CSV table of C-alpha atoms in Angstrom, one decimal:
chain,number,residue,atom,x,y,z
A,1,MET,CA,-10.9,-14.0,-46.1
A,2,THR,CA,-8.6,-10.9,-46.0
A,3,HIS,CA,-10.3,-9.6,-42.9
A,4,LYS,CA,-9.9,-13.0,-41.2
A,5,ASN,CA,-6.1,-13.1,-42.1
A,6,GLU,CA,-5.6,-9.5,-40.7
A,7,GLY,CA,-7.4,-10.5,-37.5
A,8,SER,CA,-5.2,-13.6,-37.1
A,9,LYS,CA,-2.0,-11.5,-37.7
A,10,MET,CA,-3.2,-9.0,-35.0
A,11,TYR,CA,-3.7,-11.8,-32.4
A,12,LYS,CA,-0.4,-13.4,-33.3
A,13,ARG,CA,1.4,-10.0,-32.9
A,14,ASN,CA,-0.5,-9.5,-29.6
A,15,LEU,CA,0.5,-13.0,-28.4
A,16,ARG,CA,4.2,-12.4,-29.2
A,17,ARG,CA,4.1,-9.3,-27.0
A,18,ILE,CA,2.4,-11.1,-24.2
A,19,ILE,CA,4.9,-13.9,-24.2
A,20,TRP,CA,7.9,-11.5,-24.1
A,21,GLU,CA,6.2,-9.5,-21.3
A,22,THR,CA,5.3,-12.6,-19.3
A,23,VAL,CA,8.9,-14.0,-19.5
A,24,LEU,CA,10.6,-10.7,-18.7
A,25,THR,CA,8.4,-9.9,-15.7
A,26,SER,CA,8.7,-13.4,-14.2
A,27,ILE,CA,12.5,-13.4,-14.0
A,28,GLY,CA,13.3,-9.9,-12.7
A,29,ALA,CA,13.7,-11.0,-9.1
A,30,GLY,CA,16.1,-13.7,-10.1
A,31,PHE,CA,19.1,-11.4,-10.1
A,32,SER,CA,19.0,-11.2,-6.3
A,33,ILE,CA,17.3,-14.4,-5.3
A,34,SER,CA,20.5,-16.2,-4.3
A,35,VAL,CA,22.1,-13.3,-2.4
A,36,VAL,CA,19.2,-11.3,-1.0
A,37,THR,CA,19.7,-12.7,2.4
A,38,LEU,CA,23.2,-11.3,2.4
A,39,PHE,CA,21.8,-7.9,1.4
A,40,TRP,CA,19.3,-8.0,4.3
A,41,ASN,CA,22.1,-8.9,6.7
A,42,SER,CA,24.2,-6.0,5.4
A,43,ILE,CA,21.5,-3.5,6.4
A,44,GLY,CA,21.3,-4.9,9.9
A,45,MET,CA,18.5,-7.5,9.6
A,46,ASN,CA,18.6,-10.8,11.4
A,47,GLN,CA,16.5,-13.9,10.6
A,48,THR,CA,13.5,-12.6,12.7
A,49,ASP,CA,13.6,-9.3,10.8
A,50,ILE,CA,13.7,-11.2,7.4
A,51,GLY,CA,10.7,-13.3,8.5
A,52,LEU,CA,8.8,-10.2,9.4
A,53,THR,CA,9.5,-8.5,6.0
A,54,GLN,CA,8.4,-11.7,4.1
A,55,MET,CA,5.3,-11.9,6.3
A,56,MET,CA,4.3,-8.3,5.4
A,57,PHE,CA,4.8,-9.0,1.7
A,58,THR,CA,2.6,-12.2,2.0
A,59,ILE,CA,-0.1,-10.3,3.9
A,60,VAL,CA,-0.3,-7.5,1.3
A,61,ILE,CA,-0.4,-9.8,-1.7
A,62,PHE,CA,-2.8,-12.2,0.1
A,63,ALA,CA,-5.2,-9.3,0.9
A,64,LEU,CA,-5.1,-7.8,-2.6
A,65,ASP,CA,-4.8,-10.7,-5.0
A,66,ILE,CA,-8.5,-11.5,-5.4
A,67,PRO,CA,-9.7,-7.8,-5.4
A,68,MET,CA,-7.1,-6.8,-8.0
A,69,GLY,CA,-8.1,-9.8,-10.2
A,70,TYR,CA,-11.7,-8.8,-10.0
A,71,ILE,CA,-10.9,-5.1,-10.8
A,72,ALA,CA,-8.9,-6.3,-13.8
A,73,ASP,CA,-11.7,-8.5,-15.1
A,74,ARG,CA,-14.4,-5.9,-14.5
A,75,PHE,CA,-12.6,-2.7,-15.6
A,76,ASN,CA,-9.3,-2.9,-17.5
A,77,ARG,CA,-6.7,-5.7,-17.5
A,78,LYS,CA,-4.2,-3.8,-19.6
A,79,VAL,CA,-4.0,-0.8,-17.2
A,80,LEU,CA,-3.4,-2.9,-14.2
A,81,ASN,CA,-0.8,-5.0,-16.0
A,82,VAL,CA,1.1,-1.9,-17.1
A,83,VAL,CA,0.9,-0.1,-13.8
A,84,GLY,CA,1.9,-3.3,-12.0
A,85,ASP,CA,4.9,-4.0,-14.1
A,86,LEU,CA,6.2,-0.4,-14.0
A,87,GLY,CA,5.4,-0.2,-10.3
A,88,VAL,CA,7.5,-3.3,-9.5
A,89,ALA,CA,10.4,-1.9,-11.6
A,90,ILE,CA,10.5,1.4,-9.7
A,91,THR,CA,10.1,-0.4,-6.3
A,92,PHE,CA,13.2,-2.5,-7.0
A,93,VAL,CA,15.2,0.7,-7.4
A,94,VAL,CA,13.8,2.0,-4.1
A,95,TYR,CA,14.7,-1.4,-2.5
A,96,ALA,CA,18.2,-1.1,-3.7
A,97,PHE,CA,18.7,2.1,-1.7
A,98,ALA,CA,17.1,0.6,1.5
A,99,GLN,CA,19.2,1.4,4.6
A,100,ASN,CA,17.2,-0.5,7.3
A,101,MET,CA,14.4,-3.0,8.0
A,102,TYR,CA,11.7,-0.3,7.7
A,103,MET,CA,12.7,0.6,4.1
A,104,ALA,CA,12.8,-3.1,3.3
A,105,ILE,CA,9.2,-3.6,4.7
A,106,LEU,CA,8.0,-0.6,2.7
A,107,SER,CA,9.6,-2.1,-0.5
A,108,GLU,CA,8.1,-5.5,0.2
A,109,CYS,CA,4.6,-4.0,0.7
A,110,LEU,CA,4.9,-2.1,-2.5
A,111,LEU,CA,6.0,-5.2,-4.3
A,112,GLY,CA,3.0,-7.0,-2.9
A,113,LEU,CA,0.7,-4.2,-4.2
A,114,PHE,CA,2.0,-4.1,-7.7
A,115,MET,CA,2.5,-7.8,-8.1
A,116,ALA,CA,-1.2,-8.4,-7.1
A,117,MET,CA,-2.2,-6.0,-10.0
A,118,THR,CA,-0.5,-8.2,-12.6
A,119,ASN,CA,-1.2,-11.7,-11.2
A,120,GLY,CA,-3.2,-13.8,-13.6
A,121,VAL,CA,-3.5,-11.0,-16.3
A,122,ASP,CA,-0.8,-12.5,-18.5
A,123,GLN,CA,-2.3,-15.9,-18.4
A,124,SER,CA,-5.8,-14.6,-19.3
A,125,PHE,CA,-4.2,-12.7,-22.3
A,126,ILE,CA,-2.4,-15.9,-23.4
A,127,LYS,CA,-5.6,-18.0,-23.4
A,128,TYR,CA,-7.7,-15.4,-25.2
A,129,ASN,CA,-5.3,-14.7,-28.0
A,130,CYS,CA,-4.2,-18.4,-28.5
A,131,ASN,CA,-7.9,-19.4,-28.8
A,132,LYS,CA,-8.5,-16.6,-31.3
A,133,ILE,CA,-5.7,-18.0,-33.5
A,134,ASP,CA,-6.5,-21.7,-32.9
A,135,PRO,CA,-10.0,-22.4,-31.5
A,136,SER,CA,-9.1,-26.1,-31.0
A,137,GLY,CA,-7.1,-25.2,-27.9
A,138,ASP,CA,-3.9,-27.0,-29.1
A,139,LEU,CA,-2.0,-23.7,-29.5
A,140,PHE,CA,-3.0,-22.6,-26.0
A,141,ARG,CA,-1.8,-25.9,-24.4
A,142,LYS,CA,1.5,-25.8,-26.2
A,143,THR,CA,2.1,-22.1,-25.6
A,144,ASN,CA,1.4,-22.4,-21.8
A,145,ILE,CA,4.1,-25.0,-21.4
A,146,ARG,CA,6.6,-23.3,-23.8
A,147,VAL,CA,6.2,-20.0,-21.9
A,148,HIS,CA,7.1,-21.8,-18.6
A,149,THR,CA,10.1,-23.4,-20.3
A,150,ALA,CA,11.3,-20.0,-21.5
A,151,ARG,CA,10.8,-18.6,-18.0
A,152,TYR,CA,12.9,-21.4,-16.4
A,153,ILE,CA,15.7,-21.0,-19.0
A,154,SER,CA,15.8,-17.2,-18.6
A,155,LEU,CA,15.7,-17.5,-14.8
A,156,LEU,CA,18.7,-19.8,-14.8
A,157,VAL,CA,20.7,-17.3,-16.8
A,158,VAL,CA,19.6,-14.4,-14.6
A,159,VAL,CA,20.4,-16.3,-11.4
A,160,VAL,CA,23.9,-17.1,-12.6
A,161,LEU,CA,24.4,-13.5,-13.8
A,162,GLY,CA,23.2,-12.2,-10.5
A,163,GLY,CA,25.9,-14.1,-8.7
A,164,PHE,CA,28.6,-12.3,-10.7
A,165,ILE,CA,26.9,-8.9,-10.2
A,166,ALA,CA,26.8,-9.6,-6.4
A,167,LYS,CA,30.6,-9.6,-6.4
A,168,ILE,CA,30.5,-6.0,-7.5
A,169,SER,CA,27.5,-4.8,-5.4
A,170,LEU,CA,24.7,-6.5,-3.5
A,171,ARG,CA,22.5,-3.4,-4.0
A,172,LEU,CA,23.1,-3.6,-7.8
A,173,THR,CA,21.6,-7.1,-7.9
A,174,LEU,CA,18.3,-5.6,-6.6
A,175,GLY,CA,18.6,-2.6,-8.9
A,176,MET,CA,19.1,-4.8,-11.9
A,177,SER,CA,15.6,-6.1,-11.5
A,178,PHE,CA,14.3,-2.7,-12.7
A,179,PHE,CA,15.3,-3.5,-16.3
A,180,PRO,CA,13.2,-6.6,-17.1
A,181,TYR,CA,10.1,-5.3,-15.3
A,182,PHE,CA,10.5,-1.8,-17.0
A,183,ILE,CA,11.0,-3.4,-20.5
A,184,GLY,CA,8.0,-5.7,-19.8
A,185,GLY,CA,5.9,-2.7,-18.8
A,186,ILE,CA,6.7,-0.9,-22.0
A,187,ILE,CA,5.9,-4.0,-24.0
A,188,ALA,CA,2.6,-4.3,-22.1
A,189,ILE,CA,1.5,-0.8,-23.3
A,190,GLY,CA,1.2,-2.3,-26.8
A,191,ILE,CA,-0.8,-5.3,-25.7
A,192,LYS,CA,-4.5,-5.1,-26.7
A,193,ASP,CA,-7.0,-6.0,-24.0
A,194,PHE,CA,-10.0,-8.1,-25.0
A,195,ASP,CA,-13.5,-6.8,-24.6
A,196,ASN,CA,-15.0,-9.6,-22.5
A,197,LYS,CA,-15.7,-8.1,-19.0
A,198,VAL,CA,-17.1,-9.9,-16.0
A,199,GLU,CA,-20.9,-9.4,-15.7
A,200,VAL,CA,-21.9,-7.0,-12.9
A,201,LYS,CA,-24.4,-8.7,-10.6
A,202,HIS,CA,-24.5,-6.2,-7.7
A,203,HIS,CA,-24.1,-2.4,-7.5
A,204,ASN,CA,-21.8,-2.9,-4.4
A,205,PRO,CA,-18.3,-3.8,-5.8
A,206,ILE,CA,-17.3,-5.9,-2.8
A,207,LYS,CA,-20.6,-8.0,-2.9
A,208,ASP,CA,-20.3,-8.2,-6.7
A,209,MET,CA,-16.8,-9.6,-6.4
A,210,ALA,CA,-17.9,-12.1,-3.8
A,211,ILE,CA,-20.8,-13.2,-6.0
A,212,ASN,CA,-18.6,-13.7,-9.1
A,213,VAL,CA,-16.0,-15.7,-7.2
A,214,LYS,CA,-18.7,-17.8,-5.5
A,215,GLU,CA,-20.3,-18.5,-8.9
A,216,PHE,CA,-17.2,-20.0,-10.6
A,217,VAL,CA,-16.0,-21.8,-7.4
A,218,LYS,CA,-19.3,-23.6,-7.0
A,219,ASP,CA,-18.6,-25.4,-10.3
A,220,SER,CA,-17.3,-28.8,-9.3
A,221,LYS,CA,-14.9,-29.0,-12.4
A,222,VAL,CA,-13.4,-25.6,-11.7
A,223,ARG,CA,-13.1,-26.5,-8.0
A,224,THR,CA,-11.3,-29.7,-8.8
A,225,PHE,CA,-8.8,-28.1,-11.2
A,226,LEU,CA,-8.3,-25.2,-8.8
A,227,PHE,CA,-7.5,-27.6,-6.0
A,228,SER,CA,-5.1,-29.7,-8.2
A,229,TYR,CA,-3.4,-26.6,-9.6
A,230,ILE,CA,-2.8,-25.2,-6.0
A,231,LEU,CA,-1.4,-28.6,-4.9
A,232,GLY,CA,0.9,-28.8,-8.0
A,233,LYS,CA,2.1,-25.3,-7.4
A,234,GLU,CA,3.0,-25.9,-3.7
A,235,LEU,CA,4.1,-29.5,-3.9
A,236,THR,CA,7.7,-28.5,-4.5
A,237,HIS,CA,7.8,-25.2,-2.6
A,238,SER,CA,8.3,-25.4,1.1
A,239,GLN,CA,11.1,-28.0,1.1
A,240,ILE,CA,13.5,-25.8,-0.9
A,241,TRP,CA,14.6,-24.2,2.4
A,242,VAL,CA,16.2,-27.4,3.6
A,243,PHE,CA,18.1,-28.1,0.3
A,244,THR,CA,21.3,-26.1,1.3
A,245,PRO,CA,21.4,-27.5,4.9
A,246,LEU,CA,21.1,-31.0,3.5
A,247,LEU,CA,24.0,-30.4,1.1
A,248,VAL,CA,26.1,-29.1,4.0
A,249,MET,CA,25.1,-31.9,6.3
A,250,VAL,CA,26.3,-34.6,4.0
A,251,GLY,CA,29.7,-32.9,3.4
A,252,VAL,CA,29.2,-31.0,0.2
A,253,PRO,CA,31.9,-28.2,0.1
A,254,MET,CA,30.4,-24.7,0.4
A,255,GLU,CA,31.8,-23.7,-3.1
A,256,ILE,CA,29.8,-26.6,-4.6
A,257,VAL,CA,26.5,-25.8,-2.7
A,258,SER,CA,25.5,-23.0,-5.1
A,259,PHE,CA,26.0,-25.5,-8.0
A,260,GLY,CA,23.1,-27.4,-6.4
A,261,TRP,CA,20.8,-24.5,-7.0
A,262,VAL,CA,22.0,-24.3,-10.6
A,263,ILE,CA,21.1,-28.0,-11.0
A,264,ASN,CA,17.7,-27.3,-9.4
A,265,TYR,CA,16.9,-24.6,-12.0
A,266,ALA,CA,18.3,-26.6,-14.9
A,267,MET,CA,16.0,-29.5,-13.9
A,268,GLN,CA,13.0,-27.2,-14.0
A,269,ILE,CA,13.9,-26.6,-17.7
A,270,VAL,CA,14.2,-30.4,-18.3
A,271,GLY,CA,10.8,-31.0,-16.6
A,272,SER,CA,9.1,-28.2,-18.6
A,273,LYS,CA,10.5,-29.5,-21.9
A,274,LEU,CA,9.3,-33.0,-21.1
A,275,SER,CA,5.8,-31.7,-20.2
A,276,GLU,CA,5.5,-30.6,-23.8
A,277,LYS,CA,5.6,-34.3,-24.8
A,278,THR,CA,2.8,-35.1,-22.2
A,279,ILE,CA,0.2,-32.7,-23.7
A,280,ILE,CA,-1.7,-35.8,-25.2
A,281,PHE,CA,-1.8,-37.5,-21.7
A,282,LYS,CA,-5.0,-37.4,-19.7
A,283,THR,CA,-5.0,-34.7,-17.0
A,284,SER,CA,-5.1,-37.4,-14.3
A,285,ASN,CA,-1.8,-38.8,-15.6
A,286,LYS,CA,-0.2,-35.4,-16.0
A,287,PHE,CA,-1.0,-34.8,-12.3
A,288,ALA,CA,-0.2,-38.3,-11.0
A,289,ILE,CA,3.2,-38.8,-12.6
A,290,PRO,CA,5.0,-35.8,-11.1
A,291,VAL,CA,3.4,-36.5,-7.7
A,292,ILE,CA,4.7,-40.0,-7.7
A,293,ILE,CA,8.2,-38.9,-8.6
A,294,GLU,CA,8.1,-36.2,-5.8
A,295,MET,CA,7.0,-38.7,-3.2
A,296,LEU,CA,9.6,-41.3,-4.3
A,297,TRP,CA,12.7,-39.1,-4.2
A,298,MET,CA,11.7,-37.6,-0.8
A,299,THR,CA,11.1,-41.1,0.6
A,300,ILE,CA,14.6,-42.2,-0.5
A,301,LEU,CA,16.2,-39.2,1.1
A,302,VAL,CA,14.3,-39.8,4.4
A,303,LEU,CA,15.5,-43.4,4.5
A,304,ASN,CA,19.1,-42.8,3.4
A,305,THR,CA,20.6,-39.3,3.1
A,306,ASN,CA,24.2,-39.3,1.9
A,307,ILE,CA,26.5,-37.4,-0.5
A,308,VAL,CA,25.1,-39.4,-3.5
A,309,THR,CA,21.4,-39.5,-2.7
A,310,VAL,CA,21.2,-35.8,-1.7
A,311,TRP,CA,21.4,-34.9,-5.4
A,312,LEU,CA,18.0,-36.5,-5.9
A,313,PHE,CA,16.8,-33.1,-4.6
A,314,GLY,CA,17.3,-32.0,-8.2
A,315,LEU,CA,14.1,-33.9,-9.0
A,316,ASN,CA,12.2,-31.3,-7.0
A,317,GLY,CA,13.0,-28.8,-9.8
A,318,PHE,CA,12.2,-31.4,-12.4
A,319,VAL,CA,8.7,-32.0,-10.9
A,320,HIS,CA,8.2,-28.3,-10.6
A,321,GLY,CA,8.8,-27.8,-14.3
A,322,LEU,CA,6.8,-30.9,-15.2
A,323,ILE,CA,3.6,-30.0,-13.3
A,324,GLU,CA,3.2,-26.2,-13.2
A,325,GLY,CA,2.5,-25.6,-16.9
A,326,SER,CA,0.4,-28.8,-17.2
A,327,MET,CA,-2.0,-28.0,-14.4
A,328,VAL,CA,-2.8,-24.4,-15.1
A,329,THR,CA,-4.1,-25.3,-18.5
A,330,PRO,CA,-7.2,-27.4,-17.5
A,331,LEU,CA,-8.0,-24.7,-14.9
A,332,GLN,CA,-8.1,-22.0,-17.5
A,333,GLU,CA,-9.9,-24.2,-20.0
A,334,SER,CA,-12.7,-24.9,-17.5
A,335,THR,CA,-13.4,-21.2,-16.9
A,336,LYS,CA,-14.8,-18.3,-19.0
A,337,ASP,CA,-12.5,-15.7,-20.5
A,338,GLU,CA,-14.1,-12.9,-18.6
A,339,VAL,CA,-13.2,-14.4,-15.2
A,340,GLN,CA,-9.7,-15.7,-16.0
A,341,THR,CA,-7.8,-13.2,-13.9
A,342,SER,CA,-10.1,-13.7,-11.0
A,343,VAL,CA,-9.8,-17.5,-11.1
A,344,LEU,CA,-6.0,-17.3,-11.2
A,345,SER,CA,-6.0,-14.7,-8.4
A,346,VAL,CA,-8.1,-17.2,-6.3
A,347,ALA,CA,-5.6,-19.9,-7.1
A,348,SER,CA,-2.7,-17.7,-6.1
A,349,THR,CA,-4.4,-16.8,-2.8
A,350,GLY,CA,-5.2,-20.5,-2.2
A,351,ALA,CA,-1.6,-21.4,-2.7
A,352,ARG,CA,-0.5,-18.8,-0.1
A,353,ILE,CA,-3.1,-20.1,2.4
A,354,LEU,CA,-1.5,-23.5,2.0
A,355,TYR,CA,2.1,-22.3,2.0
A,356,ILE,CA,2.1,-20.0,5.1
A,357,PRO,CA,1.5,-22.7,7.7
A,358,LEU,CA,3.3,-25.3,5.7
A,359,VAL,CA,6.6,-23.5,5.4
A,360,TYR,CA,6.5,-22.9,9.2
A,361,ILE,CA,5.7,-26.6,9.9
A,362,VAL,CA,8.3,-27.9,7.5
A,363,ASN,CA,11.1,-25.6,8.9
A,364,TYR,CA,10.1,-26.4,12.5
A,365,LEU,CA,10.5,-30.1,11.7
A,366,GLY,CA,13.7,-29.4,9.9
A,367,ASN,CA,15.1,-27.8,13.0
A,368,ILE,CA,14.6,-31.1,14.8
A,369,LYS,CA,16.0,-33.2,12.0
A,370,LEU,CA,16.4,-32.1,8.4
A,371,GLN,CA,14.8,-35.3,7.0
A,372,LEU,CA,11.7,-34.7,9.1
A,373,ALA,CA,11.0,-31.7,6.9
A,374,LEU,CA,10.5,-34.0,4.0
A,375,VAL,CA,8.4,-36.4,6.1
A,376,GLY,CA,6.1,-33.4,6.9
A,377,VAL,CA,5.7,-32.6,3.2
A,378,ILE,CA,4.8,-36.2,2.4
A,379,ILE,CA,2.3,-36.4,5.3
A,380,VAL,CA,0.6,-33.2,4.2
A,381,PHE,CA,0.5,-33.7,0.5
A,382,LEU,CA,-0.1,-37.5,0.1
A,383,PRO,CA,-3.8,-37.5,1.2
A,384,MET,CA,-4.6,-34.3,-0.6
A,385,THR,CA,-3.0,-35.4,-3.9
A,386,LEU,CA,-4.9,-38.7,-3.7
A,387,LEU,CA,-8.1,-36.9,-3.2
A,388,ALA,CA,-7.4,-34.5,-6.2
A,389,TYR,CA,-6.4,-37.5,-8.4
A,390,LYS,CA,-9.7,-39.2,-7.5
A,391,GLN,CA,-11.7,-36.1,-8.4
A,392,ILE,CA,-9.9,-35.6,-11.7
A,393,LYS,CA,-10.6,-39.2,-12.7
A,394,LYS,CA,-14.2,-38.7,-11.8
A,395,ILE,CA,-14.4,-35.7,-14.2
A,396,GLU,CA,-12.7,-37.7,-17.0
A,397,LYS,CA,-15.2,-40.6,-16.5
A,398,VAL,CA,-18.1,-38.2,-16.8
A,399,ASN,CA,-16.6,-36.6,-20.0
A,400,GLN,CA,-16.0,-40.1,-21.4
A,401,ILE,CA,-19.6,-41.1,-20.8
A,402,LYS,CA,-20.8,-37.8,-22.3
A,403,THR,CA,-18.7,-38.3,-25.4
A,404,LEU,CA,-20.0,-41.8,-25.9
A,405,GLY,CA,-23.6,-40.6,-25.5
A,406,ASP,CA,-23.0,-37.8,-28.1
A,407,GLY,CA,-21.6,-40.4,-30.5
A,408,ILE,CA,-24.6,-42.7,-30.1
A,409,ASN,CA,-27.0,-39.7,-30.6
A,410,LYS,CA,-25.3,-38.7,-33.9
A,411,GLU,CA,-25.6,-42.2,-35.2
């Protein structure tokens, strides 16, 4: 009994470290998120240059996400996590001293490299340690959502703080990102990795990675939850770029526009807190409810955009908070511990595949008429979310039949 209690204490201590590291390393960039465009302009970059730097970041992280997830699962999650966190911290210091577009591109590429190392590792650590403490899975479900809530609260604080720091120095806002990532990296050194490693099926690492990815993707349940998680992650993403123009269009004063972003982040917190109450809901309902809310507020704005209805955009943040923590849980629950990082890396890559053309299409439509950007989001996501909902319901029906069958057999 004593040995069991000591083991439980170790996992609880490990989980606390993981939660602190996860929250810290997810908010670092928040210091400069509202003013980074001004920083880019200050070093001579125009919108085309900004687009190029963001494209380079996306290409690097897109190319490395899955390989880094595989390396973490096969060799050592902890090492990649620590190196990734500390690498991002140092890169932000380098970024703060950028004098031109080329230094900005170098910094973005380094951020892509180090962020790819850490993607998914925190989530795999959370699942493993939660299930060691509480095998029922209840602790894991609650922790997943609470971590997201803590992230949204911390991000709101950091964004507001970054606005004040920007009045002193734009470069300082980028440099401030060093501290949460550095502290997170130091905490990560104390996190104990778990022994489960992905099974090696081929001596060639590239072929072995492909085999392992193919193996979990061919599972229909994993495929469904992977698809629904990607949709939930991107459902609220691309339209954020038309929020400020919509506020300006309806006559909101410029000094109030930034308040709109504060509302957006605050609503993420509300959505995430509410999602804690929906843990007992079926996965299909946890997916459908936020999708319906998102489609409704966008439809209202398309039909009638004015200084009152424009604030419905705050529901975008609410939906983001409601759906993100809820949909990552079934994905993780449907996959083995040893491939957790790989699965989440595939999910991250899938989300980028969807986002890259979508953000271009949405902004292209927005250039014609801002409301058309929302129409584009509805047209793209409505059929895909209906398909995902149908697939989730199918899985729930199979599980229900199986449960009934097991009950009859026991009798």
